CSV table of C-alpha atoms in Angstrom, one decimal:
chain,number,residue,atom,x,y,z
A,1,MET,CA,-78.6,-112.2,-123.2
A,2,GLU,CA,-75.7,-111.1,-121.0
A,3,ASP,CA,-74.3,-108.7,-123.5
A,4,LEU,CA,-77.8,-107.1,-124.1
A,5,LEU,CA,-78.6,-106.7,-120.4
A,6,LYS,CA,-75.3,-105.2,-119.6
A,7,LYS,CA,-76.2,-102.4,-122.0
A,8,TYR,CA,-78.5,-101.0,-119.3
A,9,GLN,CA,-75.6,-99.7,-117.4
A,10,GLY,CA,-75.9,-95.9,-117.3
A,11,LYS,CA,-79.1,-95.9,-119.2
A,12,ARG,CA,-81.9,-93.6,-117.9
A,13,VAL,CA,-85.0,-95.7,-117.3
A,14,PHE,CA,-88.4,-94.5,-116.3
A,15,ILE,CA,-90.8,-97.1,-114.8
A,16,THR,CA,-94.5,-96.6,-113.9
A,17,GLY,CA,-95.8,-99.0,-111.3
A,18,HIS,CA,-92.4,-99.6,-109.8
A,19,THR,CA,-93.9,-100.2,-106.3
A,20,GLY,CA,-96.1,-103.1,-107.5
A,21,PHE,CA,-95.3,-106.8,-107.7
A,22,LYS,CA,-93.7,-107.0,-111.2
A,23,GLY,CA,-92.4,-103.4,-110.8
A,24,THR,CA,-90.3,-104.1,-107.8
A,25,TRP,CA,-88.5,-107.1,-109.4
A,26,LEU,CA,-87.9,-105.1,-112.6
A,27,THR,CA,-86.6,-102.1,-110.7
A,28,TYR,CA,-84.3,-104.3,-108.6
A,29,ILE,CA,-82.8,-105.9,-111.7
A,30,LEU,CA,-82.2,-102.6,-113.4
A,31,THR,CA,-80.4,-101.2,-110.3
A,32,GLU,CA,-78.3,-104.3,-110.3
A,33,LEU,CA,-77.5,-103.7,-114.0
A,34,GLY,CA,-76.4,-100.2,-113.2
A,35,ALA,CA,-79.2,-98.3,-114.8
A,36,ASP,CA,-80.3,-94.8,-113.6
A,37,VAL,CA,-83.9,-95.4,-112.6
A,38,ALA,CA,-86.8,-93.1,-111.9
A,39,GLY,CA,-90.1,-94.7,-110.7
A,40,TYR,CA,-93.6,-93.2,-110.8
A,41,ALA,CA,-96.3,-95.0,-108.8
A,42,LEU,CA,-98.7,-94.9,-105.9
A,43,GLU,CA,-97.1,-95.7,-102.5
A,44,PRO,CA,-97.3,-99.4,-101.6
A,45,GLU,CA,-100.8,-100.3,-100.5
A,46,MET,CA,-99.9,-102.8,-97.8
A,47,GLU,CA,-97.4,-104.0,-95.3
A,48,PRO,CA,-95.3,-106.0,-95.8
A,49,ASN,CA,-94.4,-105.1,-99.4
A,50,HIS,CA,-91.5,-106.1,-101.6
A,51,TYR,CA,-90.6,-102.4,-102.4
A,52,ASN,CA,-89.8,-101.6,-98.8
A,53,LEU,CA,-88.2,-105.0,-98.2
A,54,LEU,CA,-85.7,-104.3,-101.0
A,55,GLU,CA,-85.1,-100.7,-99.8
A,56,LEU,CA,-85.5,-99.5,-103.4
A,57,ARG,CA,-86.4,-96.0,-102.4
A,58,SER,CA,-82.8,-95.3,-101.6
A,59,LYS,CA,-81.5,-96.7,-104.9
A,60,ILE,CA,-83.8,-94.8,-107.4
A,61,GLN,CA,-85.6,-91.5,-107.9
A,62,HIS,CA,-89.0,-92.2,-106.4
A,63,ILE,CA,-92.0,-90.2,-107.6
A,64,ALA,CA,-95.3,-90.7,-105.8
A,65,GLY,CA,-98.0,-90.2,-108.3
A,66,ASP,CA,-101.1,-91.6,-110.0
A,67,VAL,CA,-101.0,-92.3,-113.8
A,68,ARG,CA,-104.4,-90.7,-114.0
A,69,ASP,CA,-102.7,-87.4,-113.2
A,70,GLY,CA,-101.5,-86.6,-116.8
A,71,ASP,CA,-99.9,-83.3,-116.0
A,72,LYS,CA,-97.7,-84.7,-113.2
A,73,LEU,CA,-96.8,-87.8,-115.2
A,74,LEU,CA,-95.7,-85.6,-118.2
A,75,GLN,CA,-93.7,-83.2,-116.0
A,76,SER,CA,-92.0,-86.2,-114.3
A,77,ILE,CA,-91.0,-87.8,-117.6
A,78,GLN,CA,-89.8,-84.5,-119.1
A,79,ALA,CA,-87.8,-83.7,-116.0
A,80,PHE,CA,-86.0,-87.1,-116.0
A,81,GLN,CA,-85.5,-87.3,-119.8
A,82,PRO,CA,-85.4,-91.1,-120.0
A,83,GLU,CA,-84.1,-93.1,-122.9
A,84,ILE,CA,-86.2,-96.2,-122.0
A,85,VAL,CA,-89.8,-96.3,-120.5
A,86,PHE,CA,-91.5,-99.3,-119.0
A,87,HIS,CA,-95.2,-98.9,-118.3
A,88,LEU,CA,-96.5,-101.3,-115.6
A,89,ALA,CA,-98.9,-99.1,-113.6
A,90,ALA,CA,-102.3,-100.7,-113.5
A,91,GLN,CA,-105.3,-101.9,-111.5
A,92,PRO,CA,-104.3,-105.6,-111.9
A,93,LEU,CA,-107.0,-107.6,-110.2
A,94,VAL,CA,-110.0,-109.2,-112.0
A,95,LYS,CA,-112.2,-109.4,-108.9
A,96,LYS,CA,-111.5,-105.7,-108.0
A,97,SER,CA,-112.6,-104.8,-111.5
A,98,TYR,CA,-116.0,-106.3,-110.9
A,99,ASP,CA,-116.3,-104.3,-107.6
A,100,ASP,CA,-115.0,-101.0,-109.1
A,101,PRO,CA,-115.1,-101.0,-112.9
A,102,ALA,CA,-114.8,-97.2,-113.2
A,103,ASP,CA,-111.5,-97.2,-111.2
A,104,THR,CA,-110.2,-100.1,-113.4
A,105,PHE,CA,-111.1,-98.4,-116.6
A,106,SER,CA,-109.8,-95.0,-115.6
A,107,THR,CA,-106.5,-96.4,-114.4
A,108,ASN,CA,-105.9,-99.0,-117.1
A,109,ILE,CA,-107.2,-97.0,-120.1
A,110,MET,CA,-106.8,-93.3,-119.3
A,111,GLY,CA,-103.6,-94.0,-117.3
A,112,GLY,CA,-102.2,-95.6,-120.4
A,113,VAL,CA,-103.3,-92.7,-122.6
A,114,ASN,CA,-101.5,-90.3,-120.2
A,115,LEU,CA,-98.3,-92.4,-120.5
A,116,LEU,CA,-98.5,-92.5,-124.3
A,117,GLU,CA,-99.1,-88.8,-124.4
A,118,ALA,CA,-96.1,-88.2,-122.2
A,119,VAL,CA,-93.9,-90.4,-124.4
A,120,LYS,CA,-95.2,-88.6,-127.5
A,121,LYS,CA,-94.1,-85.3,-126.1
A,122,CYS,CA,-90.7,-86.4,-124.7
A,123,GLU,CA,-88.1,-86.6,-127.4
A,124,SER,CA,-85.5,-88.3,-125.2
A,125,VAL,CA,-87.5,-91.5,-125.2
A,126,LYS,CA,-86.1,-94.0,-127.7
A,127,SER,CA,-87.7,-97.3,-126.3
A,128,LEU,CA,-91.2,-97.9,-124.9
A,129,VAL,CA,-92.3,-101.2,-123.4
A,130,PHE,CA,-96.0,-101.0,-122.7
A,131,ILE,CA,-97.2,-103.9,-120.5
A,132,THR,CA,-100.7,-105.1,-120.7
A,133,SER,CA,-101.9,-108.7,-120.0
A,134,ASP,CA,-102.8,-112.0,-121.7
A,135,LYS,CA,-106.4,-111.2,-120.8
A,136,CYS,CA,-106.4,-108.6,-123.5
A,137,TYR,CA,-107.4,-111.3,-126.0
A,138,GLU,CA,-111.0,-112.2,-126.8
A,139,ASN,CA,-110.9,-115.5,-125.0
A,140,ARG,CA,-112.7,-118.3,-126.8
A,141,GLU,CA,-111.3,-121.0,-124.5
A,142,TRP,CA,-109.3,-122.5,-127.4
A,143,ILE,CA,-106.8,-125.3,-126.6
A,144,TRP,CA,-104.2,-123.5,-128.7
A,145,GLY,CA,-102.4,-120.3,-127.8
A,146,TYR,CA,-103.4,-116.8,-128.9
A,147,ARG,CA,-101.1,-115.1,-131.4
A,148,GLU,CA,-100.2,-111.4,-131.2
A,149,ASN,CA,-102.5,-110.6,-134.1
A,150,ASP,CA,-105.6,-112.3,-132.7
A,151,PRO,CA,-108.6,-110.1,-131.8
A,152,MET,CA,-108.7,-108.1,-128.6
A,153,GLY,CA,-111.7,-108.4,-126.2
A,154,GLY,CA,-112.6,-109.0,-122.6
A,155,HIS,CA,-115.6,-110.5,-120.7
A,156,ASP,CA,-114.9,-108.8,-117.4
A,157,PRO,CA,-114.0,-105.1,-116.8
A,158,TYR,CA,-110.3,-105.9,-116.2
A,159,SER,CA,-109.9,-107.9,-119.4
A,160,ALA,CA,-111.9,-105.3,-121.4
A,161,SER,CA,-109.6,-102.5,-120.0
A,162,LYS,CA,-106.5,-104.4,-121.2
A,163,GLY,CA,-108.0,-105.1,-124.6
A,164,ALA,CA,-108.9,-101.4,-124.9
A,165,ALA,CA,-105.4,-100.4,-123.7
A,166,GLU,CA,-103.9,-102.5,-126.5
A,167,LEU,CA,-106.1,-100.8,-129.1
A,168,ILE,CA,-105.1,-97.4,-127.8
A,169,PHE,CA,-101.4,-98.3,-127.9
A,170,SER,CA,-101.8,-99.5,-131.5
A,171,ALA,CA,-103.4,-96.2,-132.4
A,172,TYR,CA,-100.6,-94.2,-130.9
A,173,GLN,CA,-98.0,-96.4,-132.5
A,174,ARG,CA,-99.5,-96.1,-136.0
A,175,SER,CA,-100.5,-92.4,-135.7
A,176,TYR,CA,-97.4,-91.0,-134.0
A,177,PHE,CA,-94.6,-93.4,-132.9
A,178,ASN,CA,-94.0,-95.0,-136.3
A,179,PHE,CA,-93.1,-91.6,-137.7
A,180,ARG,CA,-90.3,-91.1,-135.1
A,181,THR,CA,-87.6,-93.1,-136.6
A,182,SER,CA,-85.6,-93.1,-133.4
A,183,LEU,CA,-88.5,-94.4,-131.2
A,184,GLY,CA,-89.2,-98.1,-130.9
A,185,SER,CA,-92.4,-99.2,-129.1
A,186,VAL,CA,-93.9,-102.5,-128.1
A,187,SER,CA,-96.9,-103.8,-126.2
A,188,VAL,CA,-96.2,-107.0,-124.2
A,189,ARG,CA,-98.6,-109.6,-122.9
A,190,ALA,CA,-98.0,-112.1,-120.2
A,191,GLY,CA,-100.3,-113.6,-117.6
A,192,ASN,CA,-100.5,-115.8,-114.4
A,193,VAL,CA,-97.2,-114.5,-113.2
A,194,ILE,CA,-96.2,-115.7,-109.7
A,195,GLY,CA,-93.2,-115.2,-107.4
A,196,GLY,CA,-92.1,-113.9,-104.1
A,197,GLY,CA,-93.2,-110.5,-102.9
A,198,ASP,CA,-96.8,-110.7,-104.2
A,199,TRP,CA,-99.3,-109.9,-101.4
A,200,SER,CA,-102.2,-108.9,-103.7
A,201,LYS,CA,-105.7,-109.9,-102.8
A,202,ASP,CA,-107.6,-112.7,-104.7
A,203,ARG,CA,-104.5,-114.3,-106.2
A,204,ILE,CA,-103.7,-117.9,-105.6
A,205,ILE,CA,-100.2,-117.6,-104.2
A,206,PRO,CA,-100.9,-114.7,-101.8
A,207,ASP,CA,-104.2,-116.5,-100.8
A,208,CYS,CA,-102.2,-119.6,-100.0
A,209,ILE,CA,-99.6,-117.8,-97.9
A,210,LYS,CA,-102.3,-115.8,-96.0
A,211,ALA,CA,-104.3,-118.9,-95.2
A,212,ILE,CA,-101.2,-120.8,-94.0
A,213,ASN,CA,-100.1,-117.9,-91.8
A,214,GLU,CA,-103.5,-117.7,-90.2
A,215,GLY,CA,-103.8,-121.5,-89.7
A,216,ASN,CA,-106.7,-121.8,-92.1
A,217,PRO,CA,-107.1,-124.1,-95.1
A,218,VAL,CA,-106.5,-122.6,-98.5
A,219,GLU,CA,-109.9,-122.0,-100.1
A,220,ILE,CA,-110.1,-122.7,-103.8
A,221,ARG,CA,-113.1,-121.3,-105.8
A,222,ASN,CA,-112.4,-122.7,-109.2
A,223,PRO,CA,-110.2,-125.7,-108.8
A,224,LYS,CA,-110.3,-127.0,-112.4
A,225,ALA,CA,-109.3,-123.7,-114.0
A,226,THR,CA,-106.0,-124.2,-115.8
A,227,ARG,CA,-103.3,-121.5,-116.1
A,228,PRO,CA,-99.9,-121.3,-117.8
A,229,TRP,CA,-98.0,-120.4,-114.6
A,230,GLN,CA,-94.6,-118.7,-115.0
A,231,HIS,CA,-92.2,-117.0,-112.6
A,232,VAL,CA,-92.2,-113.2,-112.6
A,233,LEU,CA,-88.6,-113.2,-113.9
A,234,GLU,CA,-89.6,-115.0,-117.1
A,235,PRO,CA,-91.6,-112.2,-118.7
A,236,LEU,CA,-89.4,-109.5,-117.2
A,237,SER,CA,-86.4,-111.1,-119.1
A,238,GLY,CA,-88.4,-110.6,-122.3
A,239,TYR,CA,-89.3,-107.0,-121.4
A,240,LEU,CA,-85.6,-106.3,-120.7
A,241,LEU,CA,-84.5,-107.8,-124.0
A,242,LEU,CA,-87.0,-105.7,-125.9
A,243,GLY,CA,-86.0,-102.5,-124.1
A,244,ILE,CA,-82.5,-102.8,-125.6
A,245,LYS,CA,-83.5,-104.3,-128.9
A,246,LEU,CA,-85.7,-101.3,-129.6
A,247,LEU,CA,-82.7,-99.0,-129.1
A,248,GLU,CA,-80.8,-100.9,-131.7
A,249,ASP,CA,-83.4,-101.7,-134.3
A,250,PRO,CA,-86.7,-99.9,-133.6
A,251,GLU,CA,-88.4,-100.7,-136.9
A,252,ARG,CA,-87.7,-104.5,-136.6
A,253,PHE,CA,-88.8,-105.0,-133.0
A,254,SER,CA,-91.7,-102.6,-132.6
A,255,GLY,CA,-95.1,-104.3,-132.3
A,256,SER,CA,-96.8,-106.7,-129.9
A,257,TRP,CA,-95.2,-109.6,-128.1
A,258,ASN,CA,-96.3,-112.6,-126.0
A,259,PHE,CA,-94.3,-114.1,-123.2
A,260,GLY,CA,-95.5,-117.3,-121.6
A,261,PRO,CA,-94.6,-120.9,-120.8
A,262,SER,CA,-95.2,-123.9,-123.1
A,263,THR,CA,-98.5,-125.8,-123.0
A,264,SER,CA,-96.8,-128.6,-121.0
A,265,GLU,CA,-96.4,-126.1,-118.1
A,266,VAL,CA,-100.2,-125.7,-117.6
A,267,ARG,CA,-101.5,-126.7,-114.2
A,268,THR,CA,-104.9,-126.4,-112.5
A,269,VAL,CA,-105.4,-124.0,-109.6
A,270,VAL,CA,-105.9,-126.8,-107.1
A,271,GLU,CA,-102.6,-128.5,-108.3
A,272,VAL,CA,-100.7,-125.2,-107.7
A,273,ALA,CA,-102.3,-124.7,-104.2
A,274,ASN,CA,-101.4,-128.3,-103.2
A,275,LYS,CA,-97.8,-127.8,-104.4
A,276,ILE,CA,-97.4,-124.5,-102.5
A,277,VAL,CA,-98.7,-126.2,-99.3
A,278,GLN,CA,-96.4,-129.1,-99.9
A,279,HIS,CA,-93.3,-126.8,-100.4
A,280,ILE,CA,-94.1,-124.7,-97.3
A,281,GLY,CA,-94.6,-127.8,-95.3
A,282,GLN,CA,-97.8,-126.8,-93.6
A,283,GLY,CA,-101.5,-126.0,-94.4
A,284,SER,CA,-104.2,-127.7,-96.3
A,285,VAL,CA,-106.5,-127.1,-99.3
A,286,LYS,CA,-110.3,-126.8,-99.3
A,287,ILE,CA,-112.5,-126.5,-102.4
A,288,THR,CA,-115.4,-124.1,-101.7
A,289,GLY,CA,-116.9,-123.0,-105.0
A,290,ASP,CA,-117.4,-119.4,-106.1
A,291,ALA,CA,-120.5,-117.7,-104.6
A,292,SER,CA,-120.0,-114.5,-106.6
A,293,ASN,CA,-121.2,-115.9,-110.0
A,294,HIS,CA,-118.4,-113.8,-111.6
A,295,HIS,CA,-117.2,-115.1,-114.9
A,296,GLU,CA,-113.8,-116.7,-114.7
A,297,ALA,CA,-111.9,-118.1,-117.7
A,298,ASN,CA,-111.0,-121.8,-117.5
A,299,LEU,CA,-108.3,-121.8,-120.2
A,300,LEU,CA,-106.1,-119.1,-121.6
A,301,GLN,CA,-102.7,-119.7,-123.3
A,302,LEU,CA,-100.3,-117.7,-125.4
A,303,ASN,CA,-98.5,-118.6,-128.5
A,304,CYS,CA,-94.9,-117.3,-128.1
A,305,ASP,CA,-93.4,-118.4,-131.4
A,306,LYS,CA,-92.5,-114.8,-132.3
A,307,ALA,CA,-90.4,-114.3,-129.1
A,308,HIS,CA,-88.8,-117.7,-129.7
A,309,GLN,CA,-87.8,-117.0,-133.2
A,310,LEU,CA,-87.0,-113.3,-133.3
A,311,LEU,CA,-85.6,-112.8,-129.7
A,312,ASN,CA,-84.4,-116.3,-129.0
A,313,TRP,CA,-86.4,-115.9,-125.7
A,314,TYR,CA,-87.4,-119.1,-124.0
A,315,PRO,CA,-88.6,-119.8,-120.4
A,316,ARG,CA,-85.7,-120.9,-118.2
A,317,TRP,CA,-87.7,-122.4,-115.3
A,318,HIS,CA,-90.2,-125.2,-115.6
A,319,VAL,CA,-93.4,-125.0,-113.5
A,320,GLU,CA,-92.0,-127.2,-110.7
A,321,GLU,CA,-89.0,-125.0,-110.3
A,322,THR,CA,-91.2,-121.9,-110.5
A,323,LEU,CA,-93.5,-123.2,-107.7
A,324,HIS,CA,-90.4,-124.2,-105.6
A,325,MET,CA,-88.8,-120.8,-106.0
A,326,THR,CA,-92.0,-119.0,-105.2
A,327,ALA,CA,-92.8,-121.1,-102.1
A,328,SER,CA,-89.2,-120.9,-100.8
A,329,TRP,CA,-89.2,-117.1,-101.1
A,330,PHE,CA,-92.3,-116.9,-98.9
A,331,LYS,CA,-90.9,-119.6,-96.5
A,332,ASP,CA,-87.7,-117.5,-96.1
A,333,PHE,CA,-89.8,-114.5,-95.4
A,334,MET,CA,-91.9,-116.4,-92.8
A,335,ASP,CA,-88.6,-117.6,-91.2
A,336,GLY,CA,-87.4,-114.0,-90.9
A,337,LYS,CA,-84.5,-114.1,-93.4
A,338,ASN,CA,-83.0,-111.1,-95.2
A,339,MET,CA,-85.3,-110.7,-98.2
A,340,LYS,CA,-82.9,-108.5,-100.1
A,341,GLU,CA,-80.5,-111.4,-100.1
A,342,VAL,CA,-83.2,-113.9,-100.9
A,343,THR,CA,-84.4,-111.8,-103.8
A,344,LYS,CA,-80.9,-111.2,-105.1
A,345,ASN,CA,-80.1,-114.9,-104.9
A,346,GLN,CA,-83.2,-115.7,-107.0
A,347,VAL,CA,-82.3,-113.1,-109.6
A,348,TYR,CA,-78.8,-114.4,-110.0
A,349,ALA,CA,-80.1,-118.0,-110.1
A,350,TYR,CA,-82.3,-117.0,-113.0
A,351,PHE,CA,-79.5,-114.9,-114.7
A,352,PRO,CA,-76.3,-116.9,-113.9
A,353,GLU,CA,-74.5,-115.1,-116.7
A,354,LEU,CA,-74.6,-111.9,-114.7
A,355,VAL,CA,-72.8,-113.3,-111.7
């Protein structure tokens, strides 16, 4: 992996959604690798936020914009002339998708269309990594993992928007991108990503931290729901591998890819909450039930054999280490430590070959 990642040095990389949770970690890694990065996203929605804590604005070309503004997005990509594009911009919350489905569909579907149109019209792009979600699959609550060729679907607006985004990506790939021999393109699917720097509403880790800070018990709505938890650096390592692999062999690596932990890493929501409370050293957990009656999946897993066999990609951190690194990041923040150093230390703990 070291040789591949070092090939980012000097590469021109365009990221949508660089101010979000996954986007900030990806942007930081790319700046550490010596890439020339331009980011296109809305300004961070809340304080504190990981983007400002890392002072990324001073390290990249920051473009404030909405992916639903197709003209501005196209102009920004054409002006920067990137070789590699990572598309992460999205409305990422299931509960918010119930509250405002139109916003979710317009961002996740038409925002994706605008990005694909811009890539289609920008000849400098040689590698496209289009991030969706594990929730793009039609979830039948199987005990085995979904493969990349399983049907798309979606019970809630968020999941449906991701399934639709995948279908649209596939249409662009087969109608346009496959005829550009120098362009490789992938859609990538990962879910239940946790880690430091995530303050989003209605997610288990931010909910735990918020409750602990306020001296309240962590309220759990669906305690028996199981998730394949993984640290944010796990799927990002896969995205980064593909970004370079597509430059080297676009025909072989184009397509769809899953990135997730093994089935042995699955834990219930209440187990995760209890572990976070334990690692932080304060707080408690309270099971409340969900009064909204919104559908929530109980089981969703990915089959990652393709990534194992063709990329030699495997998770590096087990779930216990993932929970420890996540809780320790937030504890360091609560203790007033330098979060640039904390984040850097975690990145290099995950990628020791880059030290």
